mmCIF file with all atom_site columns, C-alpha atoms in Angstrom:
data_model
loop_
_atom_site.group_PDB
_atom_site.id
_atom_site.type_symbol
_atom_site.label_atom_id
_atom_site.label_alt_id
_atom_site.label_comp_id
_atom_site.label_asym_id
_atom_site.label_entity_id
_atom_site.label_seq_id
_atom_site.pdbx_PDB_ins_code
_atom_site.Cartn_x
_atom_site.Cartn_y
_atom_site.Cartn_z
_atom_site.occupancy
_atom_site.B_iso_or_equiv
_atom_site.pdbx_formal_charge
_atom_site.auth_seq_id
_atom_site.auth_comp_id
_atom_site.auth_asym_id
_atom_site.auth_atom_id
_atom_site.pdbx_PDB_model_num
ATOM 1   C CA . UNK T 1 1   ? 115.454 -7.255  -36.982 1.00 0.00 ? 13  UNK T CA 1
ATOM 2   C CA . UNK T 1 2   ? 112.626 -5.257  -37.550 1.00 0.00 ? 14  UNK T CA 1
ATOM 3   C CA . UNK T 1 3   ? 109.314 -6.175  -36.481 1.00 0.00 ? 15  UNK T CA 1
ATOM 4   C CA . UNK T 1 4   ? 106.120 -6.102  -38.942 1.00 0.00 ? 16  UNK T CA 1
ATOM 5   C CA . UNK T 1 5   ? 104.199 -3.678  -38.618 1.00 0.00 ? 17  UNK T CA 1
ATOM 6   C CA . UNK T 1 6   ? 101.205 -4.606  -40.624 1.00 0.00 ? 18  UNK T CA 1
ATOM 7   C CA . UNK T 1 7   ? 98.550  -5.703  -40.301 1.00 0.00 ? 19  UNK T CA 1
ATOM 8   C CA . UNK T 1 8   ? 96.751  -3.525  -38.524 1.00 0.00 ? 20  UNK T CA 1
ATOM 9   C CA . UNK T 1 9   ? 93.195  -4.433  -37.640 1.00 0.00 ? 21  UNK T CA 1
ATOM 10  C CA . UNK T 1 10  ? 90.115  -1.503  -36.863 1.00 0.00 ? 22  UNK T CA 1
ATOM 11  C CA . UNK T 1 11  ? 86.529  -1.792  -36.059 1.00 0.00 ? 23  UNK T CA 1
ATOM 12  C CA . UNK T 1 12  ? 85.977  -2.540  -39.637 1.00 0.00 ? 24  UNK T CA 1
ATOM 13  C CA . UNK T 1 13  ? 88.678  -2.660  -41.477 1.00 0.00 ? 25  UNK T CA 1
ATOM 14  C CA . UNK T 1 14  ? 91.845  -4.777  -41.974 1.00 0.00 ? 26  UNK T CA 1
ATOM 15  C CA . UNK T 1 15  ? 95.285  -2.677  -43.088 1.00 0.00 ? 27  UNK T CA 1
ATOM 16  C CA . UNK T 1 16  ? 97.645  -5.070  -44.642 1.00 0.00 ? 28  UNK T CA 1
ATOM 17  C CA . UNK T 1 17  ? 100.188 -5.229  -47.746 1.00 0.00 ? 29  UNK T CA 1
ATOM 18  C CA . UNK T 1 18  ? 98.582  -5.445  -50.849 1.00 0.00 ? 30  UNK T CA 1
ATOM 19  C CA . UNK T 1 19  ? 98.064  -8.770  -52.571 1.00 0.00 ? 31  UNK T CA 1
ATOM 20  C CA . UNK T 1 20  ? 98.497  -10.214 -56.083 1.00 0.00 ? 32  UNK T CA 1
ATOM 21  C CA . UNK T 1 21  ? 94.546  -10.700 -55.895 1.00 0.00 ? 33  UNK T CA 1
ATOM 22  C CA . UNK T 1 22  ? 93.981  -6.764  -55.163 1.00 0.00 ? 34  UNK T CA 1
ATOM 23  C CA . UNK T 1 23  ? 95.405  -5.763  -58.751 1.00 0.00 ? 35  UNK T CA 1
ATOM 24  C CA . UNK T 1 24  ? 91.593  -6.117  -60.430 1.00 0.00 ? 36  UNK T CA 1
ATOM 25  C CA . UNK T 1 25  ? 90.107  -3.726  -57.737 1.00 0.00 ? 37  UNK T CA 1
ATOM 26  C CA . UNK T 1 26  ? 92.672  -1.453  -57.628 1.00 0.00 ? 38  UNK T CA 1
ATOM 27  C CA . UNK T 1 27  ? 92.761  -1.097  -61.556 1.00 0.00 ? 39  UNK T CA 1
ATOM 28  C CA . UNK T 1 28  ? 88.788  -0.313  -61.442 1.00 0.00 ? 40  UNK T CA 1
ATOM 29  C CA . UNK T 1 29  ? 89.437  2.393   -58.778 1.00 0.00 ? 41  UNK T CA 1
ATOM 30  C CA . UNK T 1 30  ? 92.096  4.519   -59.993 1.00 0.00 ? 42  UNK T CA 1
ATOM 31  C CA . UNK T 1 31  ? 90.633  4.257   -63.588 1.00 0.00 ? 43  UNK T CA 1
ATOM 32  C CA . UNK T 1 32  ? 87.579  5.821   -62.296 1.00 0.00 ? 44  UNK T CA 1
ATOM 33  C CA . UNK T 1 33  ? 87.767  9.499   -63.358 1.00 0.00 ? 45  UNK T CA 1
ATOM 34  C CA . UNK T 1 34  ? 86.050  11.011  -60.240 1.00 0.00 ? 46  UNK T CA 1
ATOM 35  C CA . UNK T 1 35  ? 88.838  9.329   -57.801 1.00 0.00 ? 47  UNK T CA 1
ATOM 36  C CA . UNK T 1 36  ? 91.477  10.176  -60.315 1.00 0.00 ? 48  UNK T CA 1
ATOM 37  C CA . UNK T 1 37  ? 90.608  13.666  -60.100 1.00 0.00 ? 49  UNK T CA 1
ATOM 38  C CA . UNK T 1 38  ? 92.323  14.915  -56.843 1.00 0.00 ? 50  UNK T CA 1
ATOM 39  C CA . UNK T 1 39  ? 95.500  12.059  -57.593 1.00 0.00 ? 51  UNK T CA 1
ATOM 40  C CA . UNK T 1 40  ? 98.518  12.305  -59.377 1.00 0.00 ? 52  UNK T CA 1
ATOM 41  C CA . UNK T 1 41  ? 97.243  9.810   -61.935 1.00 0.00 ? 53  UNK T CA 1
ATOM 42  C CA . UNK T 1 42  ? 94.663  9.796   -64.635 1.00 0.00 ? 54  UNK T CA 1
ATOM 43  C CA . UNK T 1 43  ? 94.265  6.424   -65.774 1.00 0.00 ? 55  UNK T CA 1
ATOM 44  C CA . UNK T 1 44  ? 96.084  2.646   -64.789 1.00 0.00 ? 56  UNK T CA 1
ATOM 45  C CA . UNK T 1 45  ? 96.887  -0.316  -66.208 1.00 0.00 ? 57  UNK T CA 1
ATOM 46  C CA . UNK T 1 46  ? 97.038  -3.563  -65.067 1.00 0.00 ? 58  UNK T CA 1
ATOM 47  C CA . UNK T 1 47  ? 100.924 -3.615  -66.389 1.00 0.00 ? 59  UNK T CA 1
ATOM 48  C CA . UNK T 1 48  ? 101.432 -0.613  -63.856 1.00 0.00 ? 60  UNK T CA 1
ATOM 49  C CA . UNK T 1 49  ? 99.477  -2.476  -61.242 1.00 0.00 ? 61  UNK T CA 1
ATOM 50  C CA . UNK T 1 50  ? 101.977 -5.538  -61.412 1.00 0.00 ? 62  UNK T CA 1
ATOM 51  C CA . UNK T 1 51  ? 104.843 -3.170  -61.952 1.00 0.00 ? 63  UNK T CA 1
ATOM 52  C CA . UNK T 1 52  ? 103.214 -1.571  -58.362 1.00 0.00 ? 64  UNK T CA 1
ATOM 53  C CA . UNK T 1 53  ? 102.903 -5.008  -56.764 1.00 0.00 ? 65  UNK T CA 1
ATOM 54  C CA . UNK T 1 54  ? 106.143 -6.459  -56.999 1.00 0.00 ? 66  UNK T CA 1
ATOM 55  C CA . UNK T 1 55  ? 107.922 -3.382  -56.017 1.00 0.00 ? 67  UNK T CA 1
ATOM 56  C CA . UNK T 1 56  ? 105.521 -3.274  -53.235 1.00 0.00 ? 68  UNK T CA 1
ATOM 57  C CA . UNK T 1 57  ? 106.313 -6.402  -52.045 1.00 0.00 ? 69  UNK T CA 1
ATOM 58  C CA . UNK T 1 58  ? 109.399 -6.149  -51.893 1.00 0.00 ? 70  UNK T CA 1
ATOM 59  C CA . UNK T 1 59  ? 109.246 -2.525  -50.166 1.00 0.00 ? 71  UNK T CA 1
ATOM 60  C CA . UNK T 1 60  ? 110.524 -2.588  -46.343 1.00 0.00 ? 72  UNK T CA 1
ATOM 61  C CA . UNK T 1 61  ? 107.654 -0.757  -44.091 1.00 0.00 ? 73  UNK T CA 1
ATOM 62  C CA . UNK T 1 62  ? 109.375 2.382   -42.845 1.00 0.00 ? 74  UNK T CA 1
ATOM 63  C CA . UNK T 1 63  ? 112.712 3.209   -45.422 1.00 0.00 ? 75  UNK T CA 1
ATOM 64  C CA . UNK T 1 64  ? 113.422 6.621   -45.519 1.00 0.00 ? 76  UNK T CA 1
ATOM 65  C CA . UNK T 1 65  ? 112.771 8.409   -48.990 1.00 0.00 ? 77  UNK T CA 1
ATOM 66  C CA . UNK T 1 66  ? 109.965 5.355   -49.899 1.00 0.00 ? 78  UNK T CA 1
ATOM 67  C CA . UNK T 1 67  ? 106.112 5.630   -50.462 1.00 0.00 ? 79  UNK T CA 1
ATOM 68  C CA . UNK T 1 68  ? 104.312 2.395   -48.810 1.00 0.00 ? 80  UNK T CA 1
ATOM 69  C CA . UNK T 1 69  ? 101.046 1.829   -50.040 1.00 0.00 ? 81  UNK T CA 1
ATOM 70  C CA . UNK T 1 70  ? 98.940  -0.026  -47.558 1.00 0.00 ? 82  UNK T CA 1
ATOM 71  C CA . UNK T 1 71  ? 95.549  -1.750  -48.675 1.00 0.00 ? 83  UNK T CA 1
ATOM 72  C CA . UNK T 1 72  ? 92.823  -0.822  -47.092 1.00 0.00 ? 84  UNK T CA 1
ATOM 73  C CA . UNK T 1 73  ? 90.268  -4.373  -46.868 1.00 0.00 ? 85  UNK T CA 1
ATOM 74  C CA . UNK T 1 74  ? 86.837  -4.663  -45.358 1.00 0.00 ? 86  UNK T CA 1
ATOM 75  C CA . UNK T 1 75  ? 87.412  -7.291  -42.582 1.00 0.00 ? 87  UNK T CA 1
ATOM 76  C CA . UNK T 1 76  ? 84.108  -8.966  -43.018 1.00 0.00 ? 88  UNK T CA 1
ATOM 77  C CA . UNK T 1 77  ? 85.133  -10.098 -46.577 1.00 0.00 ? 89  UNK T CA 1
ATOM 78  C CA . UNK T 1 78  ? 88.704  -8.964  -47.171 1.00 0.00 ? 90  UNK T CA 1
ATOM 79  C CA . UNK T 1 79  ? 88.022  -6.895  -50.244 1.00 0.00 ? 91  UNK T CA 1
ATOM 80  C CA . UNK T 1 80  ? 89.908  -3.792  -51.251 1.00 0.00 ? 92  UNK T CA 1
ATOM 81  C CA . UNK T 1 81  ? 87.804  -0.642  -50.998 1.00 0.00 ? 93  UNK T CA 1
ATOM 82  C CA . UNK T 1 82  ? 91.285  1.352   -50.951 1.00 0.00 ? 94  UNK T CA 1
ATOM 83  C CA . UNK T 1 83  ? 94.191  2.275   -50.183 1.00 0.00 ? 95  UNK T CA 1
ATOM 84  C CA . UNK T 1 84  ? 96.336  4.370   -47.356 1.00 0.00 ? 96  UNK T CA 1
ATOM 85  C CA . UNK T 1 85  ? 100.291 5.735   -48.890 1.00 0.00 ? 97  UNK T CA 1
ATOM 86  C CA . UNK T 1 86  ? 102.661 6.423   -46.850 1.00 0.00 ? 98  UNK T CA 1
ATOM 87  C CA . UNK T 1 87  ? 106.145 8.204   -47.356 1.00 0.00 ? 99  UNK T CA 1
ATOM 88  C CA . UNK T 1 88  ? 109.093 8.453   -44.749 1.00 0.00 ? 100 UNK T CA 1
ATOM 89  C CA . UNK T 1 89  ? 110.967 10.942  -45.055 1.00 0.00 ? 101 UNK T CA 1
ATOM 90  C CA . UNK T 1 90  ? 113.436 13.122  -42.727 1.00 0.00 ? 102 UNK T CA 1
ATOM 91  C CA . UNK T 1 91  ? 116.142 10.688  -42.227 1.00 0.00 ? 103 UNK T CA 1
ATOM 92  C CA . UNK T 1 92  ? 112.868 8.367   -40.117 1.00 0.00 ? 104 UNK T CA 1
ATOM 93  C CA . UNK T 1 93  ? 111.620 11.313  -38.453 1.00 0.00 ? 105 UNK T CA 1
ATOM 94  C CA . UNK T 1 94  ? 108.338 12.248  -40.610 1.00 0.00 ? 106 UNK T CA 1
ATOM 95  C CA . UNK T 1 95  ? 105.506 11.107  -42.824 1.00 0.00 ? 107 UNK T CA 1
ATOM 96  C CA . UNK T 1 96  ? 103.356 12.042  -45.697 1.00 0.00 ? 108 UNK T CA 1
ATOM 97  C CA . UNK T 1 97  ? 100.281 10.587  -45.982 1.00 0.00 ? 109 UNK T CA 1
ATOM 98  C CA . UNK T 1 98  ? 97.824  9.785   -48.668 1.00 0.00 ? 110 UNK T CA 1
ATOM 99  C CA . UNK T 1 99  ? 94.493  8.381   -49.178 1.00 0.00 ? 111 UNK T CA 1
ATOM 100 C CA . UNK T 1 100 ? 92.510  7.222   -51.755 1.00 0.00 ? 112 UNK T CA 1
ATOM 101 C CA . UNK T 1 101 ? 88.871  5.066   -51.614 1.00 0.00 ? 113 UNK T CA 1
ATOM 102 C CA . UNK T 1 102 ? 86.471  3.176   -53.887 1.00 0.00 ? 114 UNK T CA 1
ATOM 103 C CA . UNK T 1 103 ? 83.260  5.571   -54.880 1.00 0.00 ? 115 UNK T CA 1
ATOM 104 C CA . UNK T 1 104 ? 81.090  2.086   -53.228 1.00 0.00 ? 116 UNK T CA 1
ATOM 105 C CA . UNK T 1 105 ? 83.199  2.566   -50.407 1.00 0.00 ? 117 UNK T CA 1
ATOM 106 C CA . UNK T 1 106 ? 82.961  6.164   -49.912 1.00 0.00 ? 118 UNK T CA 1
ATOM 107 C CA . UNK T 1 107 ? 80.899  8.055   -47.155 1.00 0.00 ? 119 UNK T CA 1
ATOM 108 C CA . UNK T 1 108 ? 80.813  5.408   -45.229 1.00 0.00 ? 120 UNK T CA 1
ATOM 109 C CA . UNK T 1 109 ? 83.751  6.425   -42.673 1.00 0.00 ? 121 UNK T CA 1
ATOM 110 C CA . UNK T 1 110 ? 86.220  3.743   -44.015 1.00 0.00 ? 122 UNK T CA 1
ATOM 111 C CA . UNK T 1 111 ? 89.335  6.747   -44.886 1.00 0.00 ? 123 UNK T CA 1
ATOM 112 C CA . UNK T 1 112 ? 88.561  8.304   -41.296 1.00 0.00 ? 124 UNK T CA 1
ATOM 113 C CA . UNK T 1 113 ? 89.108  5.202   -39.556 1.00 0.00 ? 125 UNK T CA 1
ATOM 114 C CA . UNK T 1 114 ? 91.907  4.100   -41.620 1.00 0.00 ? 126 UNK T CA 1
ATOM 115 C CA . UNK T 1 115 ? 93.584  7.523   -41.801 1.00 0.00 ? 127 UNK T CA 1
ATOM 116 C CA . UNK T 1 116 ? 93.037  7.781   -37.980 1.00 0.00 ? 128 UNK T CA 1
ATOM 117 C CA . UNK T 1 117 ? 94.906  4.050   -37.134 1.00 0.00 ? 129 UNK T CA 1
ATOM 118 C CA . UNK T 1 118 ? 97.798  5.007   -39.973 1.00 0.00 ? 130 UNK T CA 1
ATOM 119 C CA . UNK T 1 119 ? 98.199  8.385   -37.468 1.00 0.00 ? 131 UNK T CA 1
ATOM 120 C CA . UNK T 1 120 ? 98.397  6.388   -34.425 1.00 0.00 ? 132 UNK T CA 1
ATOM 121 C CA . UNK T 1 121 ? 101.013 3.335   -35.693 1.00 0.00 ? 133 UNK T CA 1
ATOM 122 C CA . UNK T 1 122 ? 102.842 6.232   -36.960 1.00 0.00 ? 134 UNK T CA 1
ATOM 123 C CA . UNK T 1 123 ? 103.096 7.858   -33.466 1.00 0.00 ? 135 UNK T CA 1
ATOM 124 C CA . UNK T 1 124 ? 102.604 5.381   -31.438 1.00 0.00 ? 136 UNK T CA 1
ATOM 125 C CA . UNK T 1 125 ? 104.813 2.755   -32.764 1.00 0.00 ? 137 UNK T CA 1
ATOM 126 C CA . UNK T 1 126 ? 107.549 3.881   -34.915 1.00 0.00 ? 138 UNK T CA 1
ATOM 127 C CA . UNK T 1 127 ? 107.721 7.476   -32.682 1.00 0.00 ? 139 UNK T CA 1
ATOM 128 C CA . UNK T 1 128 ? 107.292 9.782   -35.540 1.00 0.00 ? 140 UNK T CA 1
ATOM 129 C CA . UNK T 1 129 ? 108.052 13.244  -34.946 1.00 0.00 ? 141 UNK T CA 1
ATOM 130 C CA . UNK T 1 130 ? 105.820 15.182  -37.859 1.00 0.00 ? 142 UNK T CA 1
ATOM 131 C CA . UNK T 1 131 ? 103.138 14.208  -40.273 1.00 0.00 ? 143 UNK T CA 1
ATOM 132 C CA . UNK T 1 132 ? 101.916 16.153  -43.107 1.00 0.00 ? 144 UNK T CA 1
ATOM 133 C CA . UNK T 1 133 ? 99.348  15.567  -46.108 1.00 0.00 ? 145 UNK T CA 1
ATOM 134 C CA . UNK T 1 134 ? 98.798  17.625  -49.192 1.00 0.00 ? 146 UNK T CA 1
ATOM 135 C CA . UNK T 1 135 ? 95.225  17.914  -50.335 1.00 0.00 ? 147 UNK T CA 1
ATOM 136 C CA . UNK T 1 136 ? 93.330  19.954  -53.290 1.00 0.00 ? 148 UNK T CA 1
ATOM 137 C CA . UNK T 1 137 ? 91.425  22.986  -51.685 1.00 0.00 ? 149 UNK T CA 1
ATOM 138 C CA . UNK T 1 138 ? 88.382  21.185  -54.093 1.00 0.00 ? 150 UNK T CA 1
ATOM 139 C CA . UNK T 1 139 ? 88.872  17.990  -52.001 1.00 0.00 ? 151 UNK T CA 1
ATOM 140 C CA . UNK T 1 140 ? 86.156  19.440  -49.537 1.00 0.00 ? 152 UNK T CA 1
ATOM 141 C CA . UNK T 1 141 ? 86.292  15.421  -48.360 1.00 0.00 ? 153 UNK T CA 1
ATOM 142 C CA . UNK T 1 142 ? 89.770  15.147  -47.921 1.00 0.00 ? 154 UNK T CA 1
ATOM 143 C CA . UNK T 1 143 ? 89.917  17.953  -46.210 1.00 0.00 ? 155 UNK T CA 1
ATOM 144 C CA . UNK T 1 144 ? 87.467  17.548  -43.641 1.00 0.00 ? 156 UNK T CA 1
ATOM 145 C CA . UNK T 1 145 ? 88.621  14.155  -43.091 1.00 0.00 ? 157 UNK T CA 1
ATOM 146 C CA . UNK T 1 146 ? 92.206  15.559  -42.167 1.00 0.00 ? 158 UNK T CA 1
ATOM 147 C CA . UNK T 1 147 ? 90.457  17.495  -39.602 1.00 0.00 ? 159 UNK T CA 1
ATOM 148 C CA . UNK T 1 148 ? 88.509  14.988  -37.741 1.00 0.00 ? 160 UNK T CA 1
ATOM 149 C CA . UNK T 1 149 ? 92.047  12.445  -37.513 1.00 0.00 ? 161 UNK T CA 1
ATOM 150 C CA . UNK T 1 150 ? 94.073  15.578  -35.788 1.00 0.00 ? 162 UNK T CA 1
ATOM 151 C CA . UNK T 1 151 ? 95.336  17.102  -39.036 1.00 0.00 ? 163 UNK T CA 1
ATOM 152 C CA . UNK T 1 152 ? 95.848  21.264  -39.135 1.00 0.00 ? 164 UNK T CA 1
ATOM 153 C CA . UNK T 1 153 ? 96.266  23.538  -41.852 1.00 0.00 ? 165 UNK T CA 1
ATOM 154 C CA . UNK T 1 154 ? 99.838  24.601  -41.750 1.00 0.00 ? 166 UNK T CA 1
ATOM 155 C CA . UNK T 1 155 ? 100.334 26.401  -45.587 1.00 0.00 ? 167 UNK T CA 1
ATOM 156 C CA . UNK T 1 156 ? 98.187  27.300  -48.515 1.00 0.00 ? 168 UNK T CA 1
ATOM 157 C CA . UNK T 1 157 ? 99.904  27.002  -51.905 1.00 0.00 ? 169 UNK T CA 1
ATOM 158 C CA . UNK T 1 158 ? 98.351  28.961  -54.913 1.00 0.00 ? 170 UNK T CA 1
ATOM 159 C CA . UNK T 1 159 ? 99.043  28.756  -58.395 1.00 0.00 ? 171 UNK T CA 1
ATOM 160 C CA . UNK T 1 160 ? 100.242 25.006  -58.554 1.00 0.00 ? 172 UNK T CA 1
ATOM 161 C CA . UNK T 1 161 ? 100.155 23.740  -61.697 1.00 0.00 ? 173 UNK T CA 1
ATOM 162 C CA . UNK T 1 162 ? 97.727  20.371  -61.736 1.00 0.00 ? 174 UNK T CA 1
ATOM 163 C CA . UNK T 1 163 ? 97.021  18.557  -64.853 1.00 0.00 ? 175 UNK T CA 1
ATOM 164 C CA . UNK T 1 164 ? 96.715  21.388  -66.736 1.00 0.00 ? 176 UNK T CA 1
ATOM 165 C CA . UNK T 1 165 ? 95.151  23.939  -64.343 1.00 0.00 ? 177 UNK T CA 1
ATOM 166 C CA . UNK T 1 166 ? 96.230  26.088  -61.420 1.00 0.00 ? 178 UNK T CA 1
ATOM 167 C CA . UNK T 1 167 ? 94.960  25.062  -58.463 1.00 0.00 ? 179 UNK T CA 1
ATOM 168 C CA . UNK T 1 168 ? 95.407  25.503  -54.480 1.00 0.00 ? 180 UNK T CA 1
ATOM 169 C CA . UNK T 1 169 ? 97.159  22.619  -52.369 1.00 0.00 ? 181 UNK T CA 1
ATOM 170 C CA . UNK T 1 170 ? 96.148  22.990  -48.831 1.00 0.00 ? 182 UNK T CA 1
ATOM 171 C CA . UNK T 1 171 ? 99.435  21.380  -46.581 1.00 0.00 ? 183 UNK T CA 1
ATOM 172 C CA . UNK T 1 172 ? 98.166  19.845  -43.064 1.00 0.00 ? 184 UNK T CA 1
ATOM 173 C CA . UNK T 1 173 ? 100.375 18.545  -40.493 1.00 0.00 ? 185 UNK T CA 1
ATOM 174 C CA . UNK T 1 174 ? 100.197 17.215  -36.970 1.00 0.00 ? 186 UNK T CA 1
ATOM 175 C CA . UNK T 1 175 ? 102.929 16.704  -34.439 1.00 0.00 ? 187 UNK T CA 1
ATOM 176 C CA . UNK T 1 176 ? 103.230 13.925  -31.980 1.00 0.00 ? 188 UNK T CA 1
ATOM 177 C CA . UNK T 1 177 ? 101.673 14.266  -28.689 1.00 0.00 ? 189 UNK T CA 1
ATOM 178 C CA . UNK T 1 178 ? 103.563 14.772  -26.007 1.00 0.00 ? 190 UNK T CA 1
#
């Protein structure tokens, strides 16, 4: 039997499977243009929110070949500000990560210290070998965030085509202390 992993409580935040009750916030968030810009959507509707929450919740924690999205919740009121994905990969062996916050919730620390707890259950408790993340070279944010929660630059793709435009996907990765 496998154990559950989540939650996961930090200073401020609670990290926890999404809820029915999240749908709402979640909507309002990846509708907003200037979040949507560095994703892989452009708009969301509450049908693909529902479509998201039951397969979700149905979703094992740590299945090979799956993206897990984990909500991100202040713990002083349990709203969602965001979101942390995660997908195994490598027959259990890696993980991609993925982060997205609120604009209210932004500059405020909240991705660091979520990112940072995601790295260490991934390590720490279900022994991952390798984890990588694929940012935008315009996510300035993302990609100083990857730095300060252990992340390196490991490859620089050019000429990736990106909702209509060529851009530059910077690939970070970080390997499990020994």
């Amino acid at each position: 039997m496998v154990r559950e992993i989540l939650p996961i409580a930090t200073e401020r935040l609670l990290l926890r499977r999404f809820e029915r009750g999240d749908l709402p916030i979640f909507v309002a968030y990846r509708n907003d243009p200037q979040i949507a810009k560095y994703q892989s959507w452009t708009s969301y509707s509450m049908s693909e929110a529902s479509k998201f929450f039951e397969q979700q919740s149905k979703l094992a924690f740590n299945m090979n070949e799956t993206w897990f999205q984990i909500a991100m919740s202040r713990q002083s009121d349990d709203q969602l500000i965001g979101d942390v994905a995660v997908r195994f990969y490598d027959r259990g062996r890696s993980a991609e990560i993925g982060f997205t916050v609120a604009a209210a919730a932004q500059n405020c620390g909240f991705a660091t210290e979520a990112v940072a707890a995601v790295v260490r259950m991934l390590f720490l408790s279900l022994a991952k070998d390798r984890l990588s993340a694929i940012v935008d070279s315009r996510n300035h944010a993302g990609v100083k965030l990857l730095g300060k929660t252990g992340f390196h630059q490991s490859d620089v793709r050019a000429g990736i085509l990106f909702k209509g435009e060529k851009i530059t996907e910077y690939e970070f990765t970080q390997i499990r202390p020994v």
